[in-house]
Coordinates of C-alpha atoms in Angstrom, one line a residue:
M1 CA 27.1 -25.1 -8.9
Q2 CA 26.9 -21.7 -7.2
A3 CA 24.4 -19.0 -8.3
G4 CA 27.2 -16.9 -9.9
M5 CA 28.3 -19.8 -12.0
L6 CA 24.8 -20.6 -13.1
A7 CA 24.3 -16.9 -14.1
D8 CA 27.5 -17.1 -16.2
A9 CA 26.3 -20.3 -17.8
L10 CA 22.9 -18.8 -18.6
A11 CA 24.6 -15.7 -20.0
R12 CA 26.6 -17.8 -22.5
Q13 CA 23.2 -19.0 -23.8
A14 CA 21.4 -15.6 -23.4
L15 CA 19.6 -15.7 -26.7
A16 CA 18.2 -19.2 -26.0
V17 CA 17.1 -18.1 -22.5
C18 CA 15.3 -15.1 -24.0
R19 CA 13.6 -17.2 -26.7
Y20 CA 12.4 -19.7 -24.1
Y21 CA 11.2 -17.4 -21.3
L22 CA 10.2 -14.3 -23.4
P23 CA 8.9 -15.7 -26.7
S24 CA 6.9 -12.6 -27.5
G25 CA 10.1 -10.5 -27.7
R26 CA 12.5 -10.1 -30.7
K27 CA 16.2 -9.8 -31.4
Q28 CA 17.5 -6.4 -32.3
G29 CA 21.3 -6.1 -32.6
R30 CA 22.9 -7.2 -29.3
Y31 CA 19.6 -7.1 -27.4
W32 CA 16.4 -9.1 -27.0
I33 CA 13.6 -6.6 -26.6
C34 CA 10.3 -7.4 -24.8
G35 CA 7.6 -5.6 -22.8
D36 CA 8.5 -6.8 -19.3
V37 CA 10.0 -9.7 -17.4
Y38 CA 6.7 -11.6 -17.6
G39 CA 6.9 -11.8 -21.4
N40 CA 4.2 -9.3 -22.3
P41 CA 4.6 -7.6 -25.7
G42 CA 6.3 -4.2 -25.8
R43 CA 9.7 -2.4 -25.9
S44 CA 10.6 -1.6 -22.3
L45 CA 12.8 -4.6 -21.4
F46 CA 16.3 -4.8 -22.9
I47 CA 18.4 -8.0 -22.4
R48 CA 22.0 -8.0 -23.6
I49 CA 22.5 -11.3 -25.6
S50 CA 26.1 -10.9 -26.6
G51 CA 29.4 -9.3 -25.6
R52 CA 30.9 -8.7 -22.2
R53 CA 27.6 -7.8 -20.5
A54 CA 25.6 -10.7 -22.0
G55 CA 22.8 -11.7 -19.7
K56 CA 22.3 -8.3 -18.1
W57 CA 18.9 -6.7 -18.4
C58 CA 17.1 -3.5 -17.6
D59 CA 13.4 -2.6 -17.7
A60 CA 13.2 1.1 -18.8
A61 CA 9.6 1.3 -17.5
T62 CA 10.2 0.2 -13.9
G63 CA 13.9 0.8 -13.4
E64 CA 14.5 -2.9 -12.4
Y65 CA 17.6 -4.7 -13.6
G66 CA 19.6 -7.8 -13.0
D67 CA 21.0 -11.0 -14.6
L68 CA 19.3 -14.0 -16.1
L69 CA 18.8 -15.7 -12.8
D70 CA 16.8 -12.6 -11.6
L71 CA 14.8 -12.7 -14.8
I72 CA 13.9 -16.3 -14.4
M73 CA 12.9 -15.7 -10.8
L74 CA 10.5 -12.9 -11.7
N75 CA 9.3 -14.6 -14.9
R76 CA 8.4 -17.9 -13.1
G77 CA 7.5 -16.4 -9.7
L78 CA 10.1 -18.5 -7.9
G79 CA 12.2 -18.2 -4.8
F80 CA 15.9 -18.5 -4.7
R81 CA 16.1 -22.3 -4.5
G82 CA 13.4 -22.8 -7.1
T83 CA 15.2 -20.4 -9.4
L84 CA 18.4 -22.4 -9.2
A85 CA 16.5 -25.6 -9.9
E86 CA 14.8 -24.0 -12.9
A87 CA 18.1 -22.7 -14.2
R88 CA 19.7 -26.1 -13.8
S89 CA 16.8 -27.7 -15.7
F90 CA 17.1 -25.2 -18.5
L91 CA 20.9 -25.9 -18.8
H92 CA 20.2 -29.7 -18.7
M93 CA 22.1 -30.2 -15.5
P94 CA 21.1 -32.8 -12.9
R95 CA 18.7 -31.6 -10.3
L96 CA 20.0 -31.4 -6.7
P97 CA 18.0 -33.1 -3.9
E98 CA 15.2 -30.9 -2.7
P99 CA 14.9 -30.2 1.0
P100 CA 11.6 -31.3 2.5
V101 CA 8.9 -28.6 2.8
T102 CA 8.1 -28.2 6.4
S103 CA 4.4 -27.3 5.9
P104 CA 2.0 -29.1 3.5
H105 CA 0.0 -25.8 3.1
E106 CA 2.7 -23.4 1.9
N107 CA 6.1 -23.4 0.1
P108 CA 8.4 -20.7 1.5
D109 CA 10.5 -20.9 -1.6
V110 CA 7.8 -19.5 -3.9
Y111 CA 8.3 -15.8 -4.5
D112 CA 5.1 -13.8 -5.1
P113 CA 6.0 -10.2 -6.1
V114 CA 2.4 -9.0 -5.6
A115 CA 2.3 -10.4 -2.1
A116 CA 5.8 -8.8 -1.5
A117 CA 4.4 -5.4 -2.7
R118 CA 1.4 -5.6 -0.4
R119 CA 3.7 -6.5 2.6
L120 CA 5.9 -3.5 2.0
F121 CA 3.0 -1.1 1.7
A122 CA 1.4 -2.5 4.9
A123 CA 4.8 -2.0 6.7
S124 CA 4.9 1.7 5.6
V125 CA 3.5 4.6 7.5
S126 CA 1.4 7.7 6.7
I127 CA 3.2 10.1 4.5
T128 CA 2.1 13.1 6.6
G129 CA 5.0 14.8 8.3
T130 CA 7.6 12.6 6.7
L131 CA 10.6 13.0 4.4
A132 CA 8.3 11.9 1.5
E133 CA 6.0 14.9 2.2
R134 CA 9.0 17.2 2.3
Y135 CA 10.3 15.8 -1.0
L136 CA 6.9 16.5 -2.7
D137 CA 6.9 20.0 -1.2
S138 CA 10.3 20.6 -2.8
R139 CA 8.5 19.7 -6.1
G140 CA 5.8 22.3 -5.5
I141 CA 3.2 19.7 -4.6
E142 CA 0.8 20.1 -1.6
L143 CA -1.0 16.9 -0.7
T144 CA -4.8 16.9 -1.0
Q145 CA -7.1 14.8 1.1
D146 CA -6.9 12.0 -1.5
H147 CA -3.4 10.8 -0.8
T148 CA -4.0 7.4 0.9
A149 CA -2.2 5.7 -2.0
L150 CA 1.0 7.2 -0.7
R151 CA 3.0 6.0 2.3
F152 CA 6.6 6.3 3.7
H153 CA 9.1 3.6 4.6
P154 CA 12.1 4.9 6.7
Q155 CA 14.3 1.9 5.8
C156 CA 13.6 0.5 2.4
Y157 CA 16.0 -1.9 0.8
Y158 CA 17.6 -0.9 -2.5
R159 CA 19.4 -3.5 -4.6
N160 CA 22.5 -2.4 -6.3
E161 CA 25.0 -4.4 -8.4
T162 CA 26.8 -5.9 -5.5
G163 CA 24.2 -6.2 -2.7
F164 CA 21.8 -4.0 -0.8
E165 CA 21.6 -0.5 0.6
V166 CA 19.0 1.0 2.9
W167 CA 17.3 4.4 2.1
P168 CA 14.0 6.0 3.1
A169 CA 11.4 5.7 0.4
M170 CA 8.1 7.0 -0.7
I171 CA 5.8 4.1 -1.5
A172 CA 2.8 4.4 -3.9
A173 CA 0.2 1.7 -4.1
V174 CA -0.7 0.4 -7.6
T175 CA -4.3 -0.8 -7.7
D176 CA -6.8 -2.3 -10.1
L177 CA -10.2 -0.8 -10.8
G178 CA -11.6 -2.5 -7.7
G179 CA -9.0 -0.9 -5.4
V180 CA -7.0 -4.1 -4.9
I181 CA -3.2 -3.6 -4.6
T182 CA -1.4 -5.3 -7.4
G183 CA 2.0 -3.6 -6.9
I184 CA 3.9 -0.7 -5.6
H185 CA 6.2 2.1 -6.8
R186 CA 9.2 3.1 -4.7
T187 CA 11.0 6.4 -4.8
W188 CA 14.1 6.3 -2.7
L189 CA 14.9 9.6 -1.0
D190 CA 18.0 11.4 0.5
P191 CA 17.3 12.6 4.0
V192 CA 20.1 15.3 3.6
T193 CA 19.0 16.9 0.3
F194 CA 15.2 16.0 0.5
D195 CA 15.6 14.9 -3.2
K196 CA 15.8 11.5 -4.7
A197 CA 18.5 9.3 -3.3
P198 CA 21.9 9.3 -5.0
V199 CA 21.6 5.8 -6.5
A200 CA 21.6 4.6 -10.1
Q201 CA 17.8 4.0 -10.3
P202 CA 16.0 5.8 -7.5
R203 CA 12.6 4.7 -8.9
R204 CA 11.5 1.1 -9.1
A205 CA 8.3 -0.8 -9.2
L206 CA 7.3 -4.2 -7.7
G207 CA 4.4 -6.4 -8.6
Q208 CA 2.0 -6.3 -11.5
L209 CA 1.7 -2.9 -13.1
L210 CA 0.3 -3.7 -16.5
G211 CA -3.2 -2.1 -16.9
H212 CA -3.2 -0.7 -13.3
A213 CA -2.3 2.7 -11.8
V214 CA -1.8 4.7 -8.6
H215 CA -5.3 6.2 -8.0
F216 CA -6.1 9.6 -6.3
G217 CA -9.8 10.0 -5.9
Q218 CA -12.8 7.8 -6.9
L219 CA -13.2 7.3 -10.6
G220 CA -16.3 8.9 -12.1
D221 CA -17.5 9.9 -15.6
I222 CA -14.5 12.2 -16.2
A223 CA -10.8 11.7 -15.1
I224 CA -7.2 12.6 -15.8
A225 CA -4.5 10.1 -16.5
A226 CA -0.8 10.9 -16.2
E227 CA 2.5 9.2 -16.9
G228 CA 4.5 10.1 -13.8
L229 CA 3.6 10.2 -10.1
E230 CA 4.6 13.8 -9.6
T231 CA 2.6 14.9 -12.7
A232 CA -0.5 13.1 -11.3
L233 CA 0.0 14.8 -7.9
T234 CA 0.4 18.2 -9.6
L235 CA -2.9 17.8 -11.4
K236 CA -4.6 16.5 -8.3
M237 CA -3.4 19.6 -6.4
L238 CA -4.7 21.9 -9.2
F239 CA -8.0 20.1 -9.6
P240 CA -8.6 18.4 -6.2
N241 CA -12.1 17.1 -6.8
L242 CA -11.3 15.3 -10.1
P243 CA -10.0 11.8 -10.0
V244 CA -6.4 11.5 -11.2
F245 CA -4.3 8.4 -11.7
A246 CA -0.7 7.7 -12.5
A247 CA 0.4 4.9 -14.9
L248 CA 4.1 5.4 -13.8
S249 CA 5.6 5.2 -17.3
A250 CA 4.7 5.9 -20.9
A251 CA 4.6 2.2 -21.6
H252 CA 2.1 1.6 -18.9
L253 CA 0.1 4.7 -19.8
G254 CA -0.6 3.1 -23.2
A255 CA -1.7 -0.1 -21.5
L256 CA -4.2 1.3 -19.0
T257 CA -7.4 -0.5 -18.3
L258 CA -10.3 2.0 -18.2
P259 CA -13.6 1.5 -16.2
D260 CA -16.9 1.3 -18.0
S261 CA -18.2 4.3 -16.1
L262 CA -15.6 6.6 -17.6
Q263 CA -17.1 8.8 -20.3
R264 CA -14.2 11.2 -21.0
L265 CA -10.5 10.9 -20.2
Y266 CA -7.9 13.6 -20.4
V267 CA -4.4 12.2 -20.8
A268 CA -1.6 14.4 -19.3
R269 CA 1.2 12.9 -21.4
D270 CA 4.8 14.0 -21.2
N271 CA 6.0 16.3 -24.0
D272 CA 8.2 13.9 -25.8
P273 CA 7.9 11.2 -28.5
A274 CA 7.3 8.4 -25.9
G275 CA 4.4 10.5 -24.5
W276 CA 2.8 10.8 -27.9
R277 CA 3.2 7.1 -28.6
A278 CA 1.6 6.2 -25.3
F279 CA -1.3 8.6 -25.9
N280 CA -1.9 7.2 -29.4
R281 CA -1.7 3.6 -28.2
L282 CA -4.2 4.3 -25.4
R283 CA -6.6 6.0 -27.7
S284 CA -6.4 3.2 -30.3
R285 CA -7.0 0.6 -27.7
H286 CA -10.1 2.4 -26.5
A287 CA -11.4 3.7 -29.8
D288 CA -14.9 3.8 -28.3
R289 CA -13.9 6.3 -25.6
D290 CA -13.7 10.0 -25.7
I291 CA -9.9 10.6 -25.0
H292 CA -8.1 13.9 -25.3
A293 CA -4.5 14.9 -24.7
L294 CA -3.2 17.6 -22.3
V295 CA 0.2 18.8 -23.3
P296 CA 2.5 20.7 -21.0
R297 CA 4.6 23.6 -22.1
L298 CA 7.8 22.0 -20.8
N299 CA 8.5 18.3 -20.4
D300 CA 5.7 17.6 -17.9
F301 CA 3.1 19.4 -15.8
N302 CA 5.3 19.3 -12.6
A303 CA 8.0 21.1 -14.5
D304 CA 5.4 23.6 -15.6
L305 CA 4.2 24.1 -12.0
N306 CA 7.7 24.8 -10.8
T307 CA 8.4 27.2 -13.6
F308 CA 5.1 29.1 -14.1
S309 CA 3.3 28.7 -10.7
P310 CA -0.2 27.1 -10.3
D311 CA -2.6 29.7 -11.8
P312 CA -0.8 29.9 -15.2
V313 CA -0.7 26.1 -15.4
R314 CA -4.5 25.9 -14.7
Q315 CA -5.1 28.5 -17.4
W316 CA -2.9 26.5 -19.9
I317 CA -4.8 23.3 -19.1
A318 CA -8.2 25.1 -19.4
G319 CA -7.3 26.2 -22.9
Q320 CA -7.0 22.5 -24.0
L321 CA -10.3 21.4 -22.6
L322 CA -13.6 20.8 -24.3
P323 CA -15.8 23.9 -23.7
E324 CA -18.4 21.9 -21.8
D325 CA -15.7 20.6 -19.3
V326 CA -14.2 24.0 -18.4
P327 CA -16.8 24.7 -15.7
Q328 CA -16.2 21.4 -14.0
F329 CA -12.4 21.8 -14.0
V330 CA -12.6 25.5 -12.9
S331 CA -15.0 24.6 -10.0
C332 CA -12.6 22.0 -8.9
S333 CA -9.8 24.5 -8.4

């Protein structure tokens, strides 16, 4: 049975697939809702379980999407052949003969999204002088010395509904508290407009994001956390000596892991209900920490930057700080 036929067969049993591979999720109307393709609790992943588009899914936090074969591949960390075998097993179909593995030390069919993320970051180049730097400049962002988490790939594959396209992309390294890369975030770019590429989802993540972030600067006793990459880079530009990190979505902001050395965290949340929920979730998870919100005038601080210019945004942020932190923030600018 070909992959398309297997995907169709899985779609006809979409609810059973979701209950088996994502047991922490729940049914809501025509959808199964879960945190991510790995089965973590949450509300970012939506899988259609009935109707014409049964079996199709989209992760609102990462921008990834696909069918149930894609979901099984990511959920189980399998390659293409292994995913087909897993699907046949779930559907109670006889297994096809397995080709021999050429090396006893490795199985080329096993797909490791973290390893794939590290390979893509290693294959990318410095962002300096590239389309990615020009894109950030169009957003009012000047890079500081702490931008090693950002790179540029001139020909990065983008998966659409029928196959693949190739676009330039800004690549951001997602790391744990020890600086180990656990994933990447890709922003595909248009070399003509210097804006995001004209594709359905120009931002996507790869690898393990939960609890991790894109870090700019070494974490100390005080830091700023932000939802989006451009927001984090805006704050790093305004306060270059303070560590800033980007969680990349509201859902991941609420799930951040914080270092023991951090005494106070300012959270630059987006000015919407999802931003409030993320801030409240993060504060409730770390009730023993001193956590405060920074709220933009518009939707986010990058929008503020491009509307009001740097100095008014600094002053707006200073008005939301604890008095004892104002000198440290001001000295950083």
